[in-house]
PDB file of C-alpha atoms in Angstrom:
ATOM      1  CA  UNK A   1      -6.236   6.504 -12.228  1.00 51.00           C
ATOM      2  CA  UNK A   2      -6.792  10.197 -10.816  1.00 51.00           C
ATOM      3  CA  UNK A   3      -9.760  12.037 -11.216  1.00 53.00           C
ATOM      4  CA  UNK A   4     -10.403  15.708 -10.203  1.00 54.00           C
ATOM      5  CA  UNK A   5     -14.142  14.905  -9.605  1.00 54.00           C
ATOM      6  CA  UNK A   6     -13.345  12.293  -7.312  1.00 50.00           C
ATOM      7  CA  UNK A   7     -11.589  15.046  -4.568  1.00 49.00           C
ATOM      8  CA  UNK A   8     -14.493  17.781  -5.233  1.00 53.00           C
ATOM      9  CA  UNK A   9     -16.451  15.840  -1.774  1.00 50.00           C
ATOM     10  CA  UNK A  10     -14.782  15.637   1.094  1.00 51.00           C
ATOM     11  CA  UNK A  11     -17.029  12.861   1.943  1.00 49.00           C
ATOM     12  CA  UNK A  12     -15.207  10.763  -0.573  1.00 52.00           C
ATOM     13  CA  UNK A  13     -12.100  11.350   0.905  1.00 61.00           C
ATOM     14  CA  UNK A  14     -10.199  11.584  -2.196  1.00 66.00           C
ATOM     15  CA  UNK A  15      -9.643   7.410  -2.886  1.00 70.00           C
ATOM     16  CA  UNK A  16     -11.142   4.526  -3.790  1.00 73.00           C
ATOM     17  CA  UNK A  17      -9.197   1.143  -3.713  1.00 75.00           C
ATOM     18  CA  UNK A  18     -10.749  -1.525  -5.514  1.00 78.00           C
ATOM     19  CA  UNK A  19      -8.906  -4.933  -6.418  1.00 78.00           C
ATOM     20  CA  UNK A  20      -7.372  -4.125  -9.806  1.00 82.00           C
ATOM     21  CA  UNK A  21      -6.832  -0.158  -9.610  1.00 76.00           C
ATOM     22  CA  UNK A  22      -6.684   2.717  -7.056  1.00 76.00           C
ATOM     23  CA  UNK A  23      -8.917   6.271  -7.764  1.00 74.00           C
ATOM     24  CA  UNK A  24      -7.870   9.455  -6.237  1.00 74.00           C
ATOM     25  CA  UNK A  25      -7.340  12.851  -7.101  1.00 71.00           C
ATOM     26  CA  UNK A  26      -4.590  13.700  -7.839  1.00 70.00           C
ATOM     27  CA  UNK A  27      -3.111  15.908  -5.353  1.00 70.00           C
ATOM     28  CA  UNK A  28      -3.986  14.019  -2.776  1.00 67.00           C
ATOM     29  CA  UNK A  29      -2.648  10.911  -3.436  1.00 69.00           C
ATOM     30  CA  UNK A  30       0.585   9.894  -1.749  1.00 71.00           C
ATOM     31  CA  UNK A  31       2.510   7.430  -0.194  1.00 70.00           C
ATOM     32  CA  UNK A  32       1.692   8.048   3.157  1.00 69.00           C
ATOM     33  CA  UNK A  33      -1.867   8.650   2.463  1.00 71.00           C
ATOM     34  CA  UNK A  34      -2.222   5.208   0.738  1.00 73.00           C
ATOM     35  CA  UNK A  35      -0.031   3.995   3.472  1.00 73.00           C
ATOM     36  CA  UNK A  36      -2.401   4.921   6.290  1.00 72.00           C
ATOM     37  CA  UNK A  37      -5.752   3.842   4.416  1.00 74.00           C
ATOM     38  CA  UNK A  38      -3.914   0.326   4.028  1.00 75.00           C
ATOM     39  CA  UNK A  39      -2.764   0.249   7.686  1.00 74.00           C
ATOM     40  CA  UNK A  40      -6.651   1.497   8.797  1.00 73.00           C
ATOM     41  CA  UNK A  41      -8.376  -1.254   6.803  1.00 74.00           C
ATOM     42  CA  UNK A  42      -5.927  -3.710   8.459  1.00 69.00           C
ATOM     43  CA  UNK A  43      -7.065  -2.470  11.732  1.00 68.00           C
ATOM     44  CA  UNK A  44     -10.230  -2.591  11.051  1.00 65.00           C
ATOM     45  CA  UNK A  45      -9.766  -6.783   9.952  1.00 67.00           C
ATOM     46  CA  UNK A  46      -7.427  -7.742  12.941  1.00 70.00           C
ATOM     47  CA  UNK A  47      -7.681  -7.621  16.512  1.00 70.00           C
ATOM     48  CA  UNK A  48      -3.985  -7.612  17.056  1.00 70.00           C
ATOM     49  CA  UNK A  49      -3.594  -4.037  15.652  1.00 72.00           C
ATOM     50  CA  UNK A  50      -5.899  -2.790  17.993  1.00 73.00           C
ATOM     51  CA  UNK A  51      -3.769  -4.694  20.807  1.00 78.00           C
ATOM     52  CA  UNK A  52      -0.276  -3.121  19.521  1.00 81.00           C
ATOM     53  CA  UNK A  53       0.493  -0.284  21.063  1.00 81.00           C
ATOM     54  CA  UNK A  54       2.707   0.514  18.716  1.00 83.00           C
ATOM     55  CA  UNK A  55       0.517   0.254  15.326  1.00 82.00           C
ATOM     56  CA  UNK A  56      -2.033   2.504  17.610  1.00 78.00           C
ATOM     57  CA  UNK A  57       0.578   4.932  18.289  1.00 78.00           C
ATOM     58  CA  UNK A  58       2.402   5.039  14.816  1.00 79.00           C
ATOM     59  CA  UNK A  59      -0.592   5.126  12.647  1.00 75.00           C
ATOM     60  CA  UNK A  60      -0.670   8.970  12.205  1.00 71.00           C
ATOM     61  CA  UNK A  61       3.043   9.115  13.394  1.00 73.00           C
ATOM     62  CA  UNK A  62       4.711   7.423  10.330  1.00 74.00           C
ATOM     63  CA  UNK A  63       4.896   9.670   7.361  1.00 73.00           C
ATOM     64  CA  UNK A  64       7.353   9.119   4.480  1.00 74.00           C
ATOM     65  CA  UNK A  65      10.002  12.143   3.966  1.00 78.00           C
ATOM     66  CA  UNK A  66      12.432  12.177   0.834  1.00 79.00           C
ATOM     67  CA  UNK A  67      14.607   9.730   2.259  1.00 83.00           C
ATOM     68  CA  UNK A  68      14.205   6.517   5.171  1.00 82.00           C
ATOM     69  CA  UNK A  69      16.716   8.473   7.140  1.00 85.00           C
ATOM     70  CA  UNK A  70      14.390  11.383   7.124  1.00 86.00           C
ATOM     71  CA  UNK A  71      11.246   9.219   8.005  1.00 85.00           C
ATOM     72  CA  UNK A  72      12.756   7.530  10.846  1.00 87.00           C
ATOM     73  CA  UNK A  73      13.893  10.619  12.599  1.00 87.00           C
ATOM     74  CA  UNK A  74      10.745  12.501  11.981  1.00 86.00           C
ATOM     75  CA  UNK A  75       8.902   9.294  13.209  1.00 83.00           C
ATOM     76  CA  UNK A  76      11.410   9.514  16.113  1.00 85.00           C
ATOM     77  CA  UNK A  77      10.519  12.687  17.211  1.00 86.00           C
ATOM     78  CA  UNK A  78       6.210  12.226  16.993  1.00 83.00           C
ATOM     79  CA  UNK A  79       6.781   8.975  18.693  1.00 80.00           C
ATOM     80  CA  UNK A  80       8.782  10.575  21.687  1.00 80.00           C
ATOM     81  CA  UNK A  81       5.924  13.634  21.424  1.00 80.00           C
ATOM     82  CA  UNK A  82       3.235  11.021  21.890  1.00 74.00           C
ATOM     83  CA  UNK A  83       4.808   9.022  24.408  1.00 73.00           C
ATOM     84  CA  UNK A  84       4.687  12.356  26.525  1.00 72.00           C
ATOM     85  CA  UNK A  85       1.214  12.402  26.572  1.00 69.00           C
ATOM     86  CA  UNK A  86       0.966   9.625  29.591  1.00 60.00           C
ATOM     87  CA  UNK A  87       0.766   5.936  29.603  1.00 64.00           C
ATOM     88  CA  UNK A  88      -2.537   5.763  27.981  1.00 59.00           C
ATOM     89  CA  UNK A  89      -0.428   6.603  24.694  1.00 56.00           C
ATOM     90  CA  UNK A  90       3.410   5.476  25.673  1.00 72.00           C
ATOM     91  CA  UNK A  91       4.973   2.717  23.601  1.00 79.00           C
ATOM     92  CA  UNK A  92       6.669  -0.742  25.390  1.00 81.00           C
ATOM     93  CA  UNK A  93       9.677  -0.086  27.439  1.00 79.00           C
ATOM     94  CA  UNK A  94      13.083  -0.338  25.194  1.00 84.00           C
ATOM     95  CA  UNK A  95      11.080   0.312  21.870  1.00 87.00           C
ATOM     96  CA  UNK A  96      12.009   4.214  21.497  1.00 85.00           C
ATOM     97  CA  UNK A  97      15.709   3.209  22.271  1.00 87.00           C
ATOM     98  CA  UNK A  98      15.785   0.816  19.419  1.00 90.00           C
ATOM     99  CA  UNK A  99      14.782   3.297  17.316  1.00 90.00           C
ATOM    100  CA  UNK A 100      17.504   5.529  18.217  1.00 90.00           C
ATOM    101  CA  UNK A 101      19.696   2.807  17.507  1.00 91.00           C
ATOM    102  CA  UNK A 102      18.398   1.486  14.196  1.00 91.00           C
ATOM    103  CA  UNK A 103      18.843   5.370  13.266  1.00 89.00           C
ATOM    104  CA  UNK A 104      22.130   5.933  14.970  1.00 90.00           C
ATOM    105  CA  UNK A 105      23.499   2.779  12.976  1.00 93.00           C
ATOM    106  CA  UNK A 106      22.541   4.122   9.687  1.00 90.00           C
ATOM    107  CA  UNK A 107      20.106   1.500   9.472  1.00 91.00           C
ATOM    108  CA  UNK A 108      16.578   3.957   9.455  1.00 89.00           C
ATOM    109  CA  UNK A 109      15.532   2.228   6.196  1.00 89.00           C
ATOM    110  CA  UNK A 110      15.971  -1.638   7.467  1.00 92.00           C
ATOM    111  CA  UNK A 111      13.573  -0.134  10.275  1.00 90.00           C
ATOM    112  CA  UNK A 112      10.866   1.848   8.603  1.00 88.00           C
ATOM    113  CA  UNK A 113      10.874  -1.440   6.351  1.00 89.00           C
ATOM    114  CA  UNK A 114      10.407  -3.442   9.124  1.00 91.00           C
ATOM    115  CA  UNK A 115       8.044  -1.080  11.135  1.00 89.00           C
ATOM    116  CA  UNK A 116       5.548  -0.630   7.853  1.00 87.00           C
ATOM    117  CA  UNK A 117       5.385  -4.190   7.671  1.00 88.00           C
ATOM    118  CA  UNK A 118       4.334  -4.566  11.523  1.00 90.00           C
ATOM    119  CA  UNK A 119       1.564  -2.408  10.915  1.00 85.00           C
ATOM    120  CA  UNK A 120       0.096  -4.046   7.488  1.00 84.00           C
ATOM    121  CA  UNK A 121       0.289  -7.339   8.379  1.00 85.00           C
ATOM    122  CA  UNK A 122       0.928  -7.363  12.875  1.00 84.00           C
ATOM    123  CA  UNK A 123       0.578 -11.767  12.266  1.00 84.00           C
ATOM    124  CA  UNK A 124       4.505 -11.255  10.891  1.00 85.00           C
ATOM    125  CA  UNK A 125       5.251 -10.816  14.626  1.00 87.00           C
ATOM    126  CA  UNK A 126       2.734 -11.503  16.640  1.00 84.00           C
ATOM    127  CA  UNK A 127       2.618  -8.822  19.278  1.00 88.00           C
ATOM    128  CA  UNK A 128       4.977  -5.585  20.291  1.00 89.00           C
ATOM    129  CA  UNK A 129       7.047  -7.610  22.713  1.00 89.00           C
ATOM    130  CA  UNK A 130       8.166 -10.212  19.639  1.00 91.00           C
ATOM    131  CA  UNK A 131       8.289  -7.283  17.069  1.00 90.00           C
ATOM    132  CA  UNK A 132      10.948  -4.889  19.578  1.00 91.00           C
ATOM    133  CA  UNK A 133      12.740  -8.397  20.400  1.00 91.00           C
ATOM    134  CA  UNK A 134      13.253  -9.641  16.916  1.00 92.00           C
ATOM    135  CA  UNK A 135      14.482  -5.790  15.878  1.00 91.00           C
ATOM    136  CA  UNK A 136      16.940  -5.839  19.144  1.00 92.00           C
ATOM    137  CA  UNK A 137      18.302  -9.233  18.060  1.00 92.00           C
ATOM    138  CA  UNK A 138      18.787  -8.062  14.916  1.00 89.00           C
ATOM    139  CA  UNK A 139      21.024  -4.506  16.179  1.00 83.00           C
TER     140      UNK A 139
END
């Protein structure tokens, strides 16, 4: 449901998810919007998101694009601009090579598939170590 009321304060940050139905306004609802709210309320339910480096480092980093190919390279490039900014925000070792390679192999939307579910629900995997191993074995 959208509602041009709901986006006229800032302090209600344009959405509302309830159980049965989603309010926002409607130009500011979009995938990567939802997308982030999702992964944030996760976080804020599970300990192991705020252990994953990469969850903390690709919440803001992950927007959609037109196409997964798109995504993945954009995602590419803000994950290799954060990883500049010191250890404090750097990713495991290996994990920015797979990514080259899931891209390189034509394979970006297997991995933004993959990478989304990570961050919504880190149990699947466990922990950054099992989530860049499984994705290696899987190259």
């Amino acid at each position: 449901m959208a509602s041009k009321d709901l986006g006229r304060n800032r302090e209600n940050n344009s959405l509302a998810v309830f159980d049965s139905y989603i309010l926002a306004s409607p130009e500011y609802l979009k995938a990567d919007v939802l997308f982030q709210y999702f992964v944030l309320e996760s976080h804020a339910r599970n300990k192991a998101c705020s252990d994953s480096a990469i969850i903390q480092n690709s919440m803001y980093s992950l927007g959609f694009r037109e196409t997964p190919e798109e995504t993945a390279r954009c995602y590419q490039k803000e994950a290799k601009r954060w990883a500049g900014f010191g250890e404090k925000h750097g990713f495991p070792k290996g994990y920015l090579n797979m990514v080259g390679q899931y891209i390189g192999q034509g394979r970006a939307a297997e991995f933004v598939k993959e990478l989304a579910c990570y961050m919504l629900n880190p149990g699947t995997y466990g922990n950054d170590d099992r989530f860049i191993k499984e994705m290696v074995e899987r190259l």
